Coordinates of C-alpha atoms and ligand atoms in Angstrom, one line a residue:
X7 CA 152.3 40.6 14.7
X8 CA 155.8 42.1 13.6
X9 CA 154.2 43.2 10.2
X10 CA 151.2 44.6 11.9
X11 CA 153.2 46.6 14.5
X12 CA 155.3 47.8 11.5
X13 CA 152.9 49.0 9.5
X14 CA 151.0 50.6 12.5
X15 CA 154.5 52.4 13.3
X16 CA 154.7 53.9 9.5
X17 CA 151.6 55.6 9.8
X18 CA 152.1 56.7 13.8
X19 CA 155.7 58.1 12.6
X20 CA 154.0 61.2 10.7
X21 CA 153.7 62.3 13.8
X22 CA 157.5 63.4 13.5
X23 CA 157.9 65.8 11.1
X24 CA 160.9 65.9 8.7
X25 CA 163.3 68.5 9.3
X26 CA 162.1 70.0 6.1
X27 CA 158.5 69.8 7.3
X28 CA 159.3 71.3 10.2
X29 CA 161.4 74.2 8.4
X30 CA 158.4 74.6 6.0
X31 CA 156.2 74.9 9.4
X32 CA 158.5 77.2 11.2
X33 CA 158.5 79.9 8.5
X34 CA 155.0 79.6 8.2
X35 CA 154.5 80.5 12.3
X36 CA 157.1 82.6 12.1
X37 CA 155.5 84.6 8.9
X38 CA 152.4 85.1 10.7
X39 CA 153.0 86.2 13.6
X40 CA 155.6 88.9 12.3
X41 CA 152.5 89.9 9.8
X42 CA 150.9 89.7 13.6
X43 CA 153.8 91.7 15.1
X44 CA 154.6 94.3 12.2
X45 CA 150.9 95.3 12.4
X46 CA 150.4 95.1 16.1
X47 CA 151.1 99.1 16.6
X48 CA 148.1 100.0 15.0
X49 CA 146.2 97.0 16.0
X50 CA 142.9 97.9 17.2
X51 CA 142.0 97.5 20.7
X52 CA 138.6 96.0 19.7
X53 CA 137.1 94.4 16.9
X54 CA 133.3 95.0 17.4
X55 CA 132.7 91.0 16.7
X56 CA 129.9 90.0 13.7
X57 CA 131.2 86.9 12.9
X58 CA 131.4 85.5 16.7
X59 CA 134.1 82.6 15.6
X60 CA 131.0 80.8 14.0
X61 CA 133.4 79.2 11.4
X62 CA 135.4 77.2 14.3
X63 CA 132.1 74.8 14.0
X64 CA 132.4 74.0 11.0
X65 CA 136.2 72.5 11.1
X66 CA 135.5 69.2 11.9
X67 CA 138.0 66.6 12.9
X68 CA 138.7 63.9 11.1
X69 CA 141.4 61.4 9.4
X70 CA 142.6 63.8 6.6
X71 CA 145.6 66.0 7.0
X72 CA 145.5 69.9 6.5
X73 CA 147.9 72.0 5.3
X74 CA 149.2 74.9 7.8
X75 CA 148.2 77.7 5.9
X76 CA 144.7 76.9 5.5
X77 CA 144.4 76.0 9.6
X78 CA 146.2 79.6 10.2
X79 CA 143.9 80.9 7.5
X80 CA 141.1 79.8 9.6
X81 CA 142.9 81.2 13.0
X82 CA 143.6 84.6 11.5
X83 CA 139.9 85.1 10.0
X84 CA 137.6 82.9 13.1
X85 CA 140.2 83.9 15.8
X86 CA 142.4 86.9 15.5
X87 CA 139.8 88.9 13.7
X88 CA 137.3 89.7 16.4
X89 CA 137.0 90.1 20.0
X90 CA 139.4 92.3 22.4
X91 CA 142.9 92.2 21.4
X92 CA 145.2 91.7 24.4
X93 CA 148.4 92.3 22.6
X94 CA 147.3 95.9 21.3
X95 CA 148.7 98.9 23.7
X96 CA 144.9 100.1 22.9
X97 CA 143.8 97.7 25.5
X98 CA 143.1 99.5 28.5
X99 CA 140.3 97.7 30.2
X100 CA 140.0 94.5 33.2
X101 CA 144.1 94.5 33.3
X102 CA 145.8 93.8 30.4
X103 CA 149.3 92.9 30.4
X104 CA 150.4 92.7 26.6
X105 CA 152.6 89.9 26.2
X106 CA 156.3 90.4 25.8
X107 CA 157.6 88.2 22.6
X108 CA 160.3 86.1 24.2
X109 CA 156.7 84.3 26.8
X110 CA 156.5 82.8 23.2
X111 CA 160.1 81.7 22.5
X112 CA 159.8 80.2 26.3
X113 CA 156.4 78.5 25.9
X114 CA 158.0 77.0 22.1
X115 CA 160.8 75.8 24.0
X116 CA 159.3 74.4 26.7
X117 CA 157.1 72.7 24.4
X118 CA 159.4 71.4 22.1
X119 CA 161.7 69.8 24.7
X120 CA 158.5 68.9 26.9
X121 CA 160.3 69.1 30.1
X122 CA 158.7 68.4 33.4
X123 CA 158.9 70.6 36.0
X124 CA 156.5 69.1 39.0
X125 CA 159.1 67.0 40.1
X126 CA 163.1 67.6 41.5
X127 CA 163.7 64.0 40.5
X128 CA 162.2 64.1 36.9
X129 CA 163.9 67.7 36.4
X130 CA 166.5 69.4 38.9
X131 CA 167.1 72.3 37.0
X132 CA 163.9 72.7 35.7
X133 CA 162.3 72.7 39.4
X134 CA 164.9 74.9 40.5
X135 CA 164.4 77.7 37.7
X136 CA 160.5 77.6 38.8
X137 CA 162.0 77.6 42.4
X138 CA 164.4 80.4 42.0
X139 CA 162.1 82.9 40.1
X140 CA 159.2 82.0 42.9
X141 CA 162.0 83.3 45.5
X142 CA 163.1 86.1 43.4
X143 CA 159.4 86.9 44.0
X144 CA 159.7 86.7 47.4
X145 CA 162.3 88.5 47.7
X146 CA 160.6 91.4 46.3
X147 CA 157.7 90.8 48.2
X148 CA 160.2 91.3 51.5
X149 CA 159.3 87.6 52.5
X150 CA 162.1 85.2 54.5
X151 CA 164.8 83.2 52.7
X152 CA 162.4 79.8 53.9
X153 CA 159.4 81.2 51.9
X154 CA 158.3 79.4 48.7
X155 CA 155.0 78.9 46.5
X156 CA 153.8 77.3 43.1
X157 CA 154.1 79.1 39.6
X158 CA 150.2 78.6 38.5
X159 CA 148.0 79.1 35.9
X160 CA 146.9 82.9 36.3
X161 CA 145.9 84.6 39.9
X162 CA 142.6 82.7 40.3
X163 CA 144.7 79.4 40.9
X164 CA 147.2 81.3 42.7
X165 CA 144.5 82.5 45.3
X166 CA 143.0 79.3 45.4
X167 CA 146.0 77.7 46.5
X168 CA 146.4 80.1 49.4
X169 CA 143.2 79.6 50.6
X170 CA 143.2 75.9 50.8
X171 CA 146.8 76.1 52.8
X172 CA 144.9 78.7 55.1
X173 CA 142.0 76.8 55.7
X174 CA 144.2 73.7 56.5
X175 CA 146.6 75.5 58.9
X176 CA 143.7 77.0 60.6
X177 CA 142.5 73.8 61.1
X178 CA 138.9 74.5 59.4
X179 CA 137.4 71.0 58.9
X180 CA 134.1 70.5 57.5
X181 CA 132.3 70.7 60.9
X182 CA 134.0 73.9 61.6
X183 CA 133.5 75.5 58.7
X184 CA 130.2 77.0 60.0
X185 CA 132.1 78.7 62.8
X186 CA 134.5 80.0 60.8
X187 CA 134.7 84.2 59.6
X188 CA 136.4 85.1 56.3
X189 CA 137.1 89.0 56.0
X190 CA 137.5 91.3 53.0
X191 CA 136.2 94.2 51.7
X192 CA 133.3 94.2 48.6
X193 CA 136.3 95.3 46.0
X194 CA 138.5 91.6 46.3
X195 CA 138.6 90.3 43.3
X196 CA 135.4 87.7 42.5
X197 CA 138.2 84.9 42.4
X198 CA 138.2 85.4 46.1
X199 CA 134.5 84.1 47.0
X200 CA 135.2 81.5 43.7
X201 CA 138.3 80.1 45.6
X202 CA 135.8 80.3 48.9
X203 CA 133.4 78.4 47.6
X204 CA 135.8 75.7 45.8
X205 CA 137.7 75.0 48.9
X206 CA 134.4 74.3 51.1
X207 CA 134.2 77.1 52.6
X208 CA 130.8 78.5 51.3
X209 CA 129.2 77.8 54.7
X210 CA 131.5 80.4 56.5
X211 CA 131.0 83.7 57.2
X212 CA 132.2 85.7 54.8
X213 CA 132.5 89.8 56.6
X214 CA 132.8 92.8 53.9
X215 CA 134.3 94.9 56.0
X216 CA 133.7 99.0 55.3
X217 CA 135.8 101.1 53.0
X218 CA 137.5 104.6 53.3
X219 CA 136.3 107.0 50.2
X220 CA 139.3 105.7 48.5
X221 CA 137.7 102.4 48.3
X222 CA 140.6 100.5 51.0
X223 CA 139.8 98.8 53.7
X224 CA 138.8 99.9 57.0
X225 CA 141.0 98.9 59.9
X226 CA 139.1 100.0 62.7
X227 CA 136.2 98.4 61.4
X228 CA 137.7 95.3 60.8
X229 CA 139.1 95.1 64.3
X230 CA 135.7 95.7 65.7
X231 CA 133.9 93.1 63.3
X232 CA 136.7 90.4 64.4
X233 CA 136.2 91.4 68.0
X234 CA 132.4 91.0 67.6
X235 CA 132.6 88.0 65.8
X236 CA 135.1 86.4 68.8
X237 CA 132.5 87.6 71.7
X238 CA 129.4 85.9 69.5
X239 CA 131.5 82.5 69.7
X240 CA 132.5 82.3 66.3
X241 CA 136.3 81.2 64.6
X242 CA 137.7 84.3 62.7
X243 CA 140.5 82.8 61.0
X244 CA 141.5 84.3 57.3
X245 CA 141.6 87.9 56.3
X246 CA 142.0 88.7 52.4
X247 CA 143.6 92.0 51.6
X248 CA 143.9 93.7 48.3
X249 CA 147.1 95.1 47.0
X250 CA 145.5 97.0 44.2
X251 CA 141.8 95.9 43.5
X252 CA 140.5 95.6 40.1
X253 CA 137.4 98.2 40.2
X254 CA 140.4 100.6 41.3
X255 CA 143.7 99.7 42.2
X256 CA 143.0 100.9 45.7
X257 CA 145.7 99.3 48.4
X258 CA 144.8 98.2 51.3
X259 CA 146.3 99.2 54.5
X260 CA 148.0 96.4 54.5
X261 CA 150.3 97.6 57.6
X262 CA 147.3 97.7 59.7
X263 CA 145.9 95.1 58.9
X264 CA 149.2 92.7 59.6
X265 CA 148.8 94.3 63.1
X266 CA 145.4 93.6 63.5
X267 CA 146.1 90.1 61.8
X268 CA 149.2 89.1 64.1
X269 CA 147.0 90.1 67.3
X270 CA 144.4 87.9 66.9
X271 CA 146.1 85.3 65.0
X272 CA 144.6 85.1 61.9
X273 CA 145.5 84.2 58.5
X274 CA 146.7 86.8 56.4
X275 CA 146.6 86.8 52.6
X276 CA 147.0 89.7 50.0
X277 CA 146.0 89.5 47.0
X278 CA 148.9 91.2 44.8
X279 CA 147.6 89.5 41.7
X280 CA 147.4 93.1 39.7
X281 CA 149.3 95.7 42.1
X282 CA 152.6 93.4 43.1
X283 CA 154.9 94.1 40.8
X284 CA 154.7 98.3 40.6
X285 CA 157.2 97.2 44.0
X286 CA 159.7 97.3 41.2
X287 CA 158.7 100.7 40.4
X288 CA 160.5 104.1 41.7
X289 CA 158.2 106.6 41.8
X290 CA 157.9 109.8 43.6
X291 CA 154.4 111.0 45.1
X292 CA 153.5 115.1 44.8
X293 CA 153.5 115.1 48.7
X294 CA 157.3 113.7 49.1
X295 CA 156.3 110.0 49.5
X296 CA 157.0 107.1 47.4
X297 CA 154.6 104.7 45.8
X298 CA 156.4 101.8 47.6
X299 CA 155.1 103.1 51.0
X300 CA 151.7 101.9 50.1
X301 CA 152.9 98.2 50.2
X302 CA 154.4 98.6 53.1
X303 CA 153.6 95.7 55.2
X304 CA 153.1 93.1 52.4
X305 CA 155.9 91.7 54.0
X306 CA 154.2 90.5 57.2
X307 CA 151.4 88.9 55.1
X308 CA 151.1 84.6 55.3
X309 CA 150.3 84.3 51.4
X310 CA 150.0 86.5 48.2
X311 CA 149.3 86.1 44.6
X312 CA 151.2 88.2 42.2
X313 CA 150.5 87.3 38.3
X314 CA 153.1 88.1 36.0
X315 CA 150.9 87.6 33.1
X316 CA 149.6 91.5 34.1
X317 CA 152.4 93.5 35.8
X318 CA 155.5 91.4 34.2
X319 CA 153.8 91.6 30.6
X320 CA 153.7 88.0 30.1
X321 CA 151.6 86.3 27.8
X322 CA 148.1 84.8 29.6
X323 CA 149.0 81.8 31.8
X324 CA 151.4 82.7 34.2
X325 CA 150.0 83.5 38.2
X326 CA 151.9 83.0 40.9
X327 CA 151.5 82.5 44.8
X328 CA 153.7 83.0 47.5
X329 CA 153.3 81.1 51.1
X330 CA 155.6 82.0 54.1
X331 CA 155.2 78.8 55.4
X332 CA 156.0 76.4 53.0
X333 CA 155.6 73.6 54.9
X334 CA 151.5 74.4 55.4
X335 CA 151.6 74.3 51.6
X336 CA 153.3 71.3 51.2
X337 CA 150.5 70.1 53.9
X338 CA 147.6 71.0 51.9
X339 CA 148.9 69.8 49.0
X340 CA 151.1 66.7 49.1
X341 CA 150.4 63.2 49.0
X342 CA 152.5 60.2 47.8
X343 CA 151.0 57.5 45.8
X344 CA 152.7 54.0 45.0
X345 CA 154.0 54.5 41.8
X346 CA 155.9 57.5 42.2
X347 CA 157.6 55.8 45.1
X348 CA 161.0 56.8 43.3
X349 CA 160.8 60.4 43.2
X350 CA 160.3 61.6 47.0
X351 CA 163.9 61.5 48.0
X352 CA 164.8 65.7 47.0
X353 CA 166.0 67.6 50.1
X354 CA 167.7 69.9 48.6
X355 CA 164.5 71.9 46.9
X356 CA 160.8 71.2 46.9
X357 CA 158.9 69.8 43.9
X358 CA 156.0 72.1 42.8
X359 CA 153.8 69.1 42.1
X360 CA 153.7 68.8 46.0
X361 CA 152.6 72.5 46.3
X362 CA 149.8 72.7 43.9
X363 CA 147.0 70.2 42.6
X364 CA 148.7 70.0 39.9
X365 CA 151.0 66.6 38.6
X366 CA 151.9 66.6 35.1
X367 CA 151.9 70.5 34.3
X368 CA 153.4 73.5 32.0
X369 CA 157.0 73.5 32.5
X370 CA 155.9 77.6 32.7
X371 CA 158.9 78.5 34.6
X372 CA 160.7 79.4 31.5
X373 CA 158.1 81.9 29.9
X374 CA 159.1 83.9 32.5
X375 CA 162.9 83.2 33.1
X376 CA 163.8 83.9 29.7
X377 CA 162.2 87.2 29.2
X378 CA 163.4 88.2 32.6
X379 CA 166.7 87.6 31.9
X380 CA 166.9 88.1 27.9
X381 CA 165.6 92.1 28.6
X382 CA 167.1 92.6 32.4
X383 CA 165.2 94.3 34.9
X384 CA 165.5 97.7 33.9
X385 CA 162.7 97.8 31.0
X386 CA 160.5 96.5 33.0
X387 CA 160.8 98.8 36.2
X388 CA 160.6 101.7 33.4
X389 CA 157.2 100.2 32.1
X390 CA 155.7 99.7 35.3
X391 CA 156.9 103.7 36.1
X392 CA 155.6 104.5 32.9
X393 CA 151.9 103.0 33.7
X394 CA 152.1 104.7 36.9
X395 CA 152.7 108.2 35.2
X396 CA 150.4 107.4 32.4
X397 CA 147.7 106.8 34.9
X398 CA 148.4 110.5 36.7
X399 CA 148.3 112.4 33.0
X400 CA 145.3 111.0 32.3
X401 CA 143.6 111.3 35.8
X402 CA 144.4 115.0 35.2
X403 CA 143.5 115.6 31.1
X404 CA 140.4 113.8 31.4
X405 CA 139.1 116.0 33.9
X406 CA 140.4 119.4 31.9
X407 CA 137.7 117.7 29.3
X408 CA 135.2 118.2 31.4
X409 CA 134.8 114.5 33.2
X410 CA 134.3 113.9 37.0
X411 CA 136.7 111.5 38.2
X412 CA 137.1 108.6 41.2
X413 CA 140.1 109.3 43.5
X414 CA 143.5 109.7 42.6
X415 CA 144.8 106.4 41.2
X416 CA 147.2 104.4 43.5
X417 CA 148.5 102.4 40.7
X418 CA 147.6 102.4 37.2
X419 CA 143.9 101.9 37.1
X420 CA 141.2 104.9 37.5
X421 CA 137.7 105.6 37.2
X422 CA 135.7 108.6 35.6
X423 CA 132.4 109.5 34.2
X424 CA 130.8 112.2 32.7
X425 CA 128.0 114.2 34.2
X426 CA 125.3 115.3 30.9
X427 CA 123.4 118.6 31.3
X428 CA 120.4 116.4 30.4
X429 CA 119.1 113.0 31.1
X430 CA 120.5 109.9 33.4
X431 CA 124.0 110.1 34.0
X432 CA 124.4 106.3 34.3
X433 CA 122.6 105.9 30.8
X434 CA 124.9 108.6 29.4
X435 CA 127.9 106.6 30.5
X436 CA 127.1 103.2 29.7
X437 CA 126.5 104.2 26.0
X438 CA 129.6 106.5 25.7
X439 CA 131.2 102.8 27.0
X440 CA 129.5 101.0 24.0
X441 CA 130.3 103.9 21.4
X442 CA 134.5 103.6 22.4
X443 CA 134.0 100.1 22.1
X444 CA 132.4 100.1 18.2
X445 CA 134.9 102.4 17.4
X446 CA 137.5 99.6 18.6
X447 CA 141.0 101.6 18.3
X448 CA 141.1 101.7 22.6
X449 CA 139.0 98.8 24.0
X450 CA 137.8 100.2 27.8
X451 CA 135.4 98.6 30.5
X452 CA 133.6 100.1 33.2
X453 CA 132.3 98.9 36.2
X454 CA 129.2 100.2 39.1
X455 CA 130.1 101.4 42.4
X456 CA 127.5 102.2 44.9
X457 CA 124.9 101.9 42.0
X458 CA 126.9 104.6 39.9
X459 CA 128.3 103.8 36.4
X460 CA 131.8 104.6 36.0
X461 CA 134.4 103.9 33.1
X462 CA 137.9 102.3 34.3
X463 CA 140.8 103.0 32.6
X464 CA 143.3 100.3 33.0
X465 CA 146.9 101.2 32.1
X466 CA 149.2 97.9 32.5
X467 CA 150.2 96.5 28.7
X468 CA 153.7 97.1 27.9
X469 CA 152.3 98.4 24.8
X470 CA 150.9 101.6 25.7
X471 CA 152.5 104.2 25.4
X472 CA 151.3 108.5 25.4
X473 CA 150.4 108.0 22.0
X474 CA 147.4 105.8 23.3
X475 CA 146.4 108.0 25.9
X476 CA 146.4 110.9 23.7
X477 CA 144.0 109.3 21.5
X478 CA 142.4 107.7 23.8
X479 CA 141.3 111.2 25.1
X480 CA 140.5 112.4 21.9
X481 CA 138.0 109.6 21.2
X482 CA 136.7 110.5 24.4
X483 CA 135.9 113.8 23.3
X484 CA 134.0 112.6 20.0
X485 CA 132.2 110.2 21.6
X486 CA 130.9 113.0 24.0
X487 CA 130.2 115.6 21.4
X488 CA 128.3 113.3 19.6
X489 CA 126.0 111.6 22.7
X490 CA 125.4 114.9 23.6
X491 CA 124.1 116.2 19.9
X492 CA 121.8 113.2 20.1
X493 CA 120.2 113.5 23.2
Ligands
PLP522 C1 143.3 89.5 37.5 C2 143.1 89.4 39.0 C3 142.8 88.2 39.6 C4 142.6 86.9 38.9 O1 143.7 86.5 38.3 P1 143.7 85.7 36.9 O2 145.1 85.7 36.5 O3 142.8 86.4 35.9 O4 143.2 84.3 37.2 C5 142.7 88.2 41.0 N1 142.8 89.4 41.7 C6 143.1 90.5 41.1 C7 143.2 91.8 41.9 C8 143.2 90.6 39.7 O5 143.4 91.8 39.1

């Protein structure tokens, strides 16, 4: 049995490289994503895709070994060829982020020293470097010293998390759920009704409450719907702001909301997922004001999700959510099982394996520590400020080329379309959308509101810079010209 074992073990040990393979490997990673890197100024926004990643099907898997340069061969041609290209400062559709290098250096550490981070027992200072950056969070969110929450995948986990705590410390059980009234306005984020539906909560009520012509939230009208919706004998219990919405980036009056919340003692989450972070930003409104005012009351909310994989320029895979009472998280998502009798005994700080479904997990904590504190705060409140004033010179240049626009952006998103002497506006649009996107170098979306087509512009990678927005604009321009020869 020795003999087998030991020849078993010969093979199995190629699964540690030699420190020259892993020398050999290193330099080839590290080759190609500085090619990746060196290029990435000029990288296209969007590669109009022909191939559609059809060669991924025929890499089969087998018993042979490859060699790293032919797999990254295979990545760079089936993988980074096509598609949108979320590291590119030509990005500027959804809500792109960029992804600052050091995510990388985290995630590789991370990785290499494979950590765990659910629990305080398995890893103190793992758990309380996820801990401490969640309060940091909270701290810029304005939330108490007792508040905590769970670093997640992205925002849609983030929410869903929230949600399920809500629904628990509202006491929504399944014969409840019928009675029970969830409000927002038709502009959450789709995440929202997915989380909705995941957590059992289908069968509710859902309310879209009215908006204002700046696409926020109607107070008074959802004071009246919950009023109604009380006298009719139903169980009003969650409301679901939005701190910048995606279609765009309108705030909610959150404020009002937290009063209209308290009073009738409902749960109150915001969904900060895009908009949180511009609280690091100092910027001054034409009418005196500052940008921060709009969050004010974010503070008062029970949960948010902020993702740092958008506003903090991470890499994809980093959401986070924030619960003022901890302890209804830890109740919605705890439970103790036999053999991990030895690790419950932490008082000192909670384990993020009892705040989120989640058991073995990402140590992702340190994708976002070490950028944070490798580049200080300061470049990142100046990119966030930047965005915000990118956003307000290109609200006003596009309209001096003759394009109708949405309201003045809150944040860094806006919308805008232009109106052809001749023929369907929407039609007009939605090709002028599809001609930008062929041509690749910015990569834009658009979106329908009240059966209109508009074009977003969504300024949030690191990357972008005036140099994008300039061209930007004068792609715009050629892309008009030449619709408007065709038609
Ligand atoms: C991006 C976004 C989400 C979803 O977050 P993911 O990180 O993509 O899962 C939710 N809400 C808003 C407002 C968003 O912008």
């Amino acid at each position: 049995m020795r003999l087998k074992i030991q020849k078993l073990e010969s093979t199995a040990r190629q699964l540690e490289p030699t420190s020259e393979k892993r020398n050999e490997w290193n330099k080839s990673i590290q080759s190609y994503t500085d090619a990746f890197l060196d290029a990435i100024e000029d990288a296209k926004g969007y590669e109009y895709s022909t191939r559609q990643g059809k060669g991924m099907l025929d890499i089969s898997f087998g018993d042979e070994q490859k060699s790293l340069e032919d797999l990254l061969a295979i990545i760079k041609k089936e993988v980074d060829a096509e598609g949108i290209n979320p590291a590119s400062g030509g990005h500027l559709g959804y809500i792109p982020g960029g992804g600052v290098f050091p995510t990388a250096m985290g995630d590789f550490l991370a990785a290499v020293t494979n950590r765990y981070a659910g629990i305080f027992f398995a890893n103190p200072g793992a758990v309380r470097m996820e801990n401490q950056l969640i309060r940091w969070m909270c701290d810029l969110i304005g939330y108490p010293k007792t508040a905590l929450g769970n670093l997640a995948s992205g925002g849609s986990i983030a929410n869903l998390i929230a949600i399920v705590t809500a629904r628990d410390f509202m006491k929504i059980k399944a014969k409840e759920v019928e009675r029970a009234v969830i409000y927002s306005t038709q502009q959450v984020h789709h995440c929202i009704q997915k989380a909705i539906r995941i957590a059992g909560l289908a069968e509710a009520s859902i309310r879209l409450v009215p908006m204002d012509a700046r696409f926020r939230m109607d107070g008074a009208a959802l004071q009246k719907m919950i009023e109604q919706d009380k006298a009719d004998g139903l169980n009003p219990f969650l409301i679901v702001a939005s701190a910048g919405t995606t279609d765009t980036g309108s705030v909610d009056p959150l404020e009002q909301i937290a009063q209209i919340a308290k009073k009738h003692e409902l749960w109150y989450h915001v969904d900060a997922a895009y908009g949180g972070f511009f609280l690091l930003a100092d910027v001054e409104n034409s009418d005196g004001s500052t940008l921060k005012e709009i969050f004010r009351g974010v503070e008062q909310s029970d949960s948010l999700a902020i993702d740092p994989h958008k506003g903090l320029f991470l890499s994809y895979g980093l959401g986070a959510v924030l619960i003022k009472n901890v302890d209804a998280q830890v109740q919605s998502h705890y439970f103790r099982a036999n053999y991990m009798q030895d690790t419950f005994d932490a008082k000192e700080e909670h384990s993020p394996a009892d705040l989120s479904p989640e058991l073995t997990k990402h140590f992702r904590g340190m994708r976002m520590w070490l950028p944070l504190q490798l580049f200080g705060l300061k470049p990142f409140k100046a990119a966030l400020e930047e965005k915000i004033w990118l956003c307000r010179y290109f609200y006003e240049e596009v309209q001096k080329i003759g394009f109708e626009v949405g309201p003045f952006p809150e944040l860094s998103v806006a919308i805008y379309r232009y109106l052809p002497k001749r023929g369907d506006a929407n039609e007009f649009n939605r090709k002028l959308v599809e001609w930008v996107q062929k041509d690749g170098r910015i990569f834009i979306s658009s979106t329908s509101l009240e059966g209109d087509f508009w074009i977003r512009i969504a300024i949030l990678s690191f990357r972008t810079h005036l140099r994008q927005i300039d061209l930007f604009l004068e792609i715009l321009k050629m892309g008009v010209q030449i619709l408007n020869d065709e038609s």
